Amino acid sequence: MHLSHILLFVFAAAASLVRVNDKNFKDVVLDSGRFTLVDFYADWCRHCMKLMPTIEELAELYENVPEIQIVKINGDEDGRKMTRKYKVPGFPTLLMFHGDDEPVEFDGMRDLDAISNFVQQVSGYVYKRKRSKLMKNFLVDHPRF
C-alpha cells in the first residue's frame, strides 16, 4: 500500500471526528439538537492515545446518522473550562450530551462495541450494520444461524 493511500485513509477516518474547544462547545455540542458523545482527552495521556483509534472508528460509524455526533476536546489545553464545568475526573472521559440535560458518563469497556452500545442505549438510536455479501450467502445456505 502506498503512503498516499494510507494518509488518505487516516484523513478520511479523522474527518468525521469533530474537535471542539471551550469557545465553540455550546454551539457544537449543547445547541446542536443532537446526541453528542464527547471524548475529553489530553495529548500526554497514553490511555487517551490508545483509545483515539476507537473514537475515530466510532465517529466514522455514526458519520451518516444525523441524530448523533462524536467529538473530542483537549481538556488540558483549549478545553479546560468545559473539563472543570463538567467535573471530568481524569482522561480519557466519555460523556454523552443532549441539549441541556445532565451528561451521562460512559464507564464500560473501552472498545468499539461497548461504546457504540452505550451511544445507542442513551440516544435510543439502533445502529444496524450492513451484512457483507459473503455473510448473506452464508445465512441463506445455513438458515439456522
Coordinates of C-alpha atoms in Angstrom, one line a residue:
M1 CA 0.0 0.0 0.0
H2 CA 1.4 3.4 -0.9
L3 CA 1.9 6.1 1.7
S4 CA -0.6 8.4 -0.1
H5 CA -3.3 5.7 0.3
I6 CA -2.5 5.4 4.0
L7 CA -2.6 9.1 4.5
L8 CA -5.9 9.4 2.6
F9 CA -7.4 6.7 4.8
V10 CA -6.2 8.3 8.0
F11 CA -7.6 11.7 6.9
A12 CA -10.9 10.2 5.9
A13 CA -11.3 8.5 9.2
A14 CA -10.4 11.6 11.2
A15 CA -12.6 13.9 9.1
S16 CA -15.8 12.5 10.8
L17 CA -14.4 13.2 14.3
V18 CA -15.0 16.9 15.2
R19 CA -12.6 18.7 17.5
V20 CA -14.2 21.3 19.8
N21 CA -12.9 23.7 22.4
D22 CA -14.2 26.0 25.2
K23 CA -15.3 28.6 22.7
N24 CA -17.5 26.5 20.4
F25 CA -18.6 23.8 22.8
K26 CA -22.0 25.3 23.4
D27 CA -22.8 25.8 19.7
V28 CA -21.4 22.4 18.5
V29 CA -22.5 20.2 21.4
L30 CA -25.2 21.7 23.6
D31 CA -27.2 23.7 20.9
S32 CA -26.8 21.1 18.1
G33 CA -30.0 19.2 18.9
R34 CA -28.0 16.0 18.5
F35 CA -26.9 13.4 20.9
T36 CA -23.2 14.1 21.3
L37 CA -20.5 11.8 22.7
V38 CA -17.6 13.9 23.9
D39 CA -14.2 12.4 24.4
F40 CA -12.3 14.5 27.0
Y41 CA -8.6 13.8 26.4
A42 CA -5.1 15.1 26.9
D43 CA -2.2 14.8 24.5
W44 CA 0.1 13.5 27.2
C45 CA -2.3 10.7 28.3
R46 CA -1.3 7.3 27.0
H47 CA -4.7 5.8 27.7
C48 CA -6.2 8.6 25.6
M49 CA -3.9 7.9 22.7
K50 CA -4.7 4.2 22.9
L51 CA -8.5 5.0 22.9
M52 CA -8.3 7.5 20.0
P53 CA -8.4 5.0 17.1
T54 CA -11.6 3.5 18.6
I55 CA -13.1 7.0 18.9
E56 CA -12.2 7.8 15.3
E57 CA -13.8 4.5 14.2
L58 CA -16.9 5.3 16.2
A59 CA -17.1 8.7 14.6
E60 CA -16.8 7.1 11.2
L61 CA -19.5 4.5 12.1
Y62 CA -22.0 7.3 13.0
E63 CA -21.0 10.0 10.5
N64 CA -24.2 9.4 8.4
V65 CA -26.5 9.4 11.4
P66 CA -27.9 12.9 11.8
E67 CA -29.1 12.4 15.4
I68 CA -25.6 11.5 16.7
Q69 CA -22.2 13.1 16.6
I70 CA -18.8 12.2 18.1
V71 CA -16.5 15.0 19.2
K72 CA -13.3 15.3 21.1
I73 CA -12.0 18.1 23.3
N74 CA -8.5 18.6 24.7
G75 CA -9.2 19.0 28.4
D76 CA -5.7 20.0 29.2
E77 CA -5.4 22.8 26.6
D78 CA -8.3 24.7 24.9
G79 CA -11.0 22.6 26.7
R80 CA -10.1 23.3 30.4
K81 CA -13.2 25.3 31.2
M82 CA -15.5 22.5 30.0
T83 CA -13.4 20.0 31.8
R84 CA -13.9 21.9 35.0
K85 CA -17.6 22.7 34.3
Y86 CA -18.5 19.0 33.9
K87 CA -16.1 17.8 36.7
V88 CA -14.2 15.5 34.4
P89 CA -12.3 13.2 36.9
G90 CA -9.5 12.3 34.6
F91 CA -8.5 11.5 31.0
P92 CA -10.0 9.9 29.0
T93 CA -13.5 10.6 30.0
L94 CA -16.5 10.0 27.7
L95 CA -19.7 12.0 28.3
M96 CA -22.9 11.8 26.3
F97 CA -24.7 15.2 26.0
H98 CA -28.2 16.0 24.7
G99 CA -29.1 19.7 24.9
D100 CA -29.2 21.0 28.5
D101 CA -29.8 17.5 30.0
E102 CA -27.2 16.3 32.5
P103 CA -24.5 14.5 30.6
V104 CA -24.2 10.7 31.1
E105 CA -20.8 9.2 31.7
F106 CA -19.6 6.1 30.0
D107 CA -17.8 3.7 32.3
G108 CA -17.7 0.4 30.4
M109 CA -15.1 -1.4 28.4
R110 CA -13.1 0.9 26.1
D111 CA -13.9 -1.0 22.9
L112 CA -16.0 -0.1 19.8
D113 CA -18.9 -2.4 20.6
A114 CA -19.3 -1.3 24.2
I115 CA -19.1 2.4 23.4
S116 CA -21.4 2.0 20.5
N117 CA -23.9 0.1 22.6
F118 CA -23.7 3.0 25.2
V119 CA -24.4 5.6 22.4
Q120 CA -27.4 3.5 21.2
Q121 CA -28.7 3.0 24.7
V122 CA -28.6 6.7 25.7
S123 CA -29.8 8.0 22.3
G124 CA -32.4 5.4 21.6
Y125 CA -30.9 5.0 18.1
V126 CA -30.3 1.5 16.9
Y127 CA -27.4 1.1 14.5
K128 CA -27.8 -1.7 12.0
R129 CA -24.6 -2.9 10.5
K130 CA -24.8 -3.9 6.9
R131 CA -24.1 -7.6 6.2
S132 CA -21.5 -8.4 3.7
K133 CA -22.5 -10.4 0.6
L134 CA -20.4 -13.4 1.9
M135 CA -22.4 -13.3 5.2
K136 CA -25.7 -13.0 3.4
N137 CA -24.9 -16.1 1.3
F138 CA -23.8 -18.0 4.3
L139 CA -27.1 -17.2 6.1
V140 CA -29.0 -18.4 3.0
D141 CA -27.1 -21.6 3.0
H142 CA -27.2 -22.0 6.8
P143 CA -30.7 -20.8 7.9
R144 CA -30.2 -22.0 11.5
F145 CA -27.9 -19.1 12.2

